[in-house]
XYZ file of C-alpha atoms in Angstrom:
192
model
C 39.705 64.718 7.250
C 35.917 64.315 7.129
C 35.820 62.488 10.478
C 36.613 65.591 12.638
C 33.985 67.576 10.730
C 31.367 64.903 11.500
C 32.275 65.069 15.203
C 32.095 68.858 15.143
C 28.695 68.761 13.424
C 27.337 66.216 15.932
C 28.559 68.354 18.844
C 26.846 71.432 17.386
C 23.553 69.561 16.943
C 23.796 68.210 20.514
C 24.435 71.686 21.910
C 21.421 73.061 20.019
C 19.165 70.326 21.424
C 20.362 71.012 24.992
C 19.823 74.765 24.539
C 16.302 74.171 23.195
C 15.430 71.922 26.163
C 16.727 74.521 28.639
C 14.616 77.211 26.984
C 11.573 74.937 27.110
C 12.134 74.314 30.844
C 12.449 78.070 31.484
C 9.157 78.643 29.678
C 7.444 75.933 31.725
C 8.811 77.419 34.955
C 7.604 80.906 33.999
C 4.123 79.672 33.037
C 3.918 77.761 36.291
C 4.961 80.734 38.382
C 2.341 82.906 36.663
C -0.336 80.200 36.757
C -0.756 80.369 32.987
C -0.506 76.676 32.159
C -4.052 75.991 33.380
C -5.672 77.393 30.248
C -3.204 75.542 28.052
C -3.872 72.051 29.450
C -4.745 69.810 26.558
C -4.955 66.054 26.767
C -1.462 64.765 26.138
C -0.130 68.070 24.801
C 1.302 69.778 27.865
C 4.991 69.363 28.666
C 4.145 69.997 32.313
C 2.484 66.601 32.538
C 5.557 64.440 33.051
C 7.595 63.962 36.196
C 10.843 65.784 35.685
C 14.305 65.285 37.048
C 14.618 69.022 36.570
C 13.100 70.703 39.622
C 10.832 73.586 38.663
C 11.901 76.478 40.846
C 14.046 74.166 42.969
C 11.148 73.560 45.344
C 10.472 70.215 46.969
C 7.104 69.521 48.573
C 5.938 67.738 51.698
C 3.865 64.631 51.081
C 0.152 65.135 51.720
C -2.279 62.387 52.781
C -4.347 61.559 49.709
C -1.645 62.830 47.361
C -1.056 61.018 44.078
C 2.560 59.914 43.877
C 4.829 58.270 41.328
C 8.364 57.057 40.762
C 10.352 55.967 37.728
C 10.718 52.326 36.768
C 13.826 51.762 34.649
C 13.465 55.239 33.110
C 10.760 54.002 30.755
C 7.533 53.802 32.742
C 6.255 55.138 36.028
C 4.692 53.452 39.044
C 1.898 55.275 40.871
C 0.243 55.120 44.266
C -1.521 57.148 46.946
C 0.277 58.721 49.927
C -1.608 57.940 53.156
C 0.787 59.482 55.663
C 3.384 58.341 58.207
C 5.932 57.375 55.507
C 3.340 55.071 53.915
C 1.836 54.725 50.440
C -0.852 52.467 49.015
C 0.014 50.743 45.758
C -1.238 48.010 43.504
C 1.596 45.508 43.395
C 2.280 43.380 40.310
C 0.978 40.364 42.225
C -2.468 41.985 42.302
C -2.329 42.771 46.024
C -3.220 46.300 47.064
C -0.852 47.007 49.914
C 0.415 49.728 52.205
C 4.180 50.093 51.886
C 6.985 52.329 53.128
C 8.829 54.759 50.873
C 11.759 52.342 50.746
C 9.504 49.453 49.708
C 7.752 51.633 47.084
C 11.131 52.378 45.489
C 12.616 48.878 45.949
C 13.365 47.109 42.689
C 12.879 50.284 40.680
C 15.561 52.506 39.246
C 14.111 55.740 40.573
C 15.335 57.130 43.869
C 12.811 59.960 44.029
C 9.074 60.117 44.549
C 6.983 62.823 42.916
C 3.568 64.176 43.932
C 0.936 65.580 41.575
C 0.657 69.317 42.320
C -0.834 72.501 40.936
C 1.220 75.476 39.750
C 1.573 76.706 43.346
C 3.145 73.434 44.526
C -0.061 72.371 46.326
C -0.956 68.690 46.177
C -3.909 67.790 43.968
C -6.119 65.704 46.258
C -9.586 64.376 45.532
C -12.325 64.442 48.127
C -12.496 60.679 48.797
C -9.123 59.482 47.506
C -7.626 58.811 50.946
C -10.704 56.926 52.144
C -10.860 54.803 48.973
C -7.136 54.008 49.102
C -7.293 52.871 52.740
C -10.389 50.742 52.089
C -8.575 48.980 49.224
C -5.671 47.707 51.327
C -5.380 43.885 51.279
C -7.787 43.551 48.344
C -6.721 41.614 45.275
C -7.158 42.690 41.679
C -6.520 40.677 38.546
C -3.323 42.571 37.665
C -2.501 43.267 34.040
C 0.291 45.640 32.964
C -1.935 47.433 30.446
C -5.542 46.924 31.528
C -5.575 46.603 35.326
C -2.451 48.334 36.571
C -1.371 50.838 39.230
C -2.668 53.758 37.135
C -6.148 52.271 36.981
C -6.021 51.720 40.749
C -4.978 55.343 41.391
C -7.679 56.673 39.065
C -10.302 54.570 40.846
C -9.147 55.946 44.217
C -9.345 59.499 42.873
C -12.571 59.376 40.882
C -14.427 56.280 42.038
C -14.532 55.224 38.376
C -13.071 51.891 37.282
C -11.466 52.706 33.927
C -8.566 51.016 32.167
C -5.591 53.362 31.799
C -2.792 51.694 29.904
C -0.117 54.306 30.607
C 1.077 57.013 32.964
C 0.382 59.567 30.243
C -3.279 58.577 30.159
C -3.491 58.835 33.956
C -1.949 62.322 33.734
C -4.568 63.335 31.206
C -7.348 62.093 33.472
C -5.892 63.889 36.510
C -5.556 67.141 34.540
C -9.140 66.873 33.318
C -10.447 65.903 36.775
C -8.903 68.979 38.412
C -9.285 71.176 35.280
C -5.688 72.317 35.415
C -2.148 71.444 34.459
C -0.473 68.787 36.562
C 3.066 69.291 37.800
C 5.058 66.533 39.443
C 7.104 67.921 42.323
C 9.721 65.890 44.127
C 8.798 64.922 47.669
C 10.929 66.192 50.521
C 11.315 62.974 52.486
């Protein structure tokens, strides 16, 4: 007799969690539309700072040369790079080689099938002044790759800022991007 009650209770809790997440996404979408998230950007505290499978406003964006891009890797971490145009991205590969790759190669061996671009609340790509130049100049260079200390996020940050700083996670890169541009970062799916 108690078993059906446990199932019923678990279903109710699950439904409440789903409803709360939907409400949170609606709030994020409204703040984005009104441009209100900028003043609320806090390091690591803004829900807008993660790539989302849920498309805010259903809008996809065109890739922009110099745009910061990412994809999922096994649903746990993200891989980042710089879009340079003509279906090509620059990435730091796990071998330590900085290379220019196609969209298909960027996604190969990863579980994600989508690429996201860092954008502002109006779906405009966040692009640093010299990011494209730095990314192109890095192609075919080698770095002493380390998953936590010298990874793709560190490479992307160096292309954006010119500063060589260890960034052990995607979250830390997001924080740096948000601070660099002084606004919330949204990750919009690329229309490829």
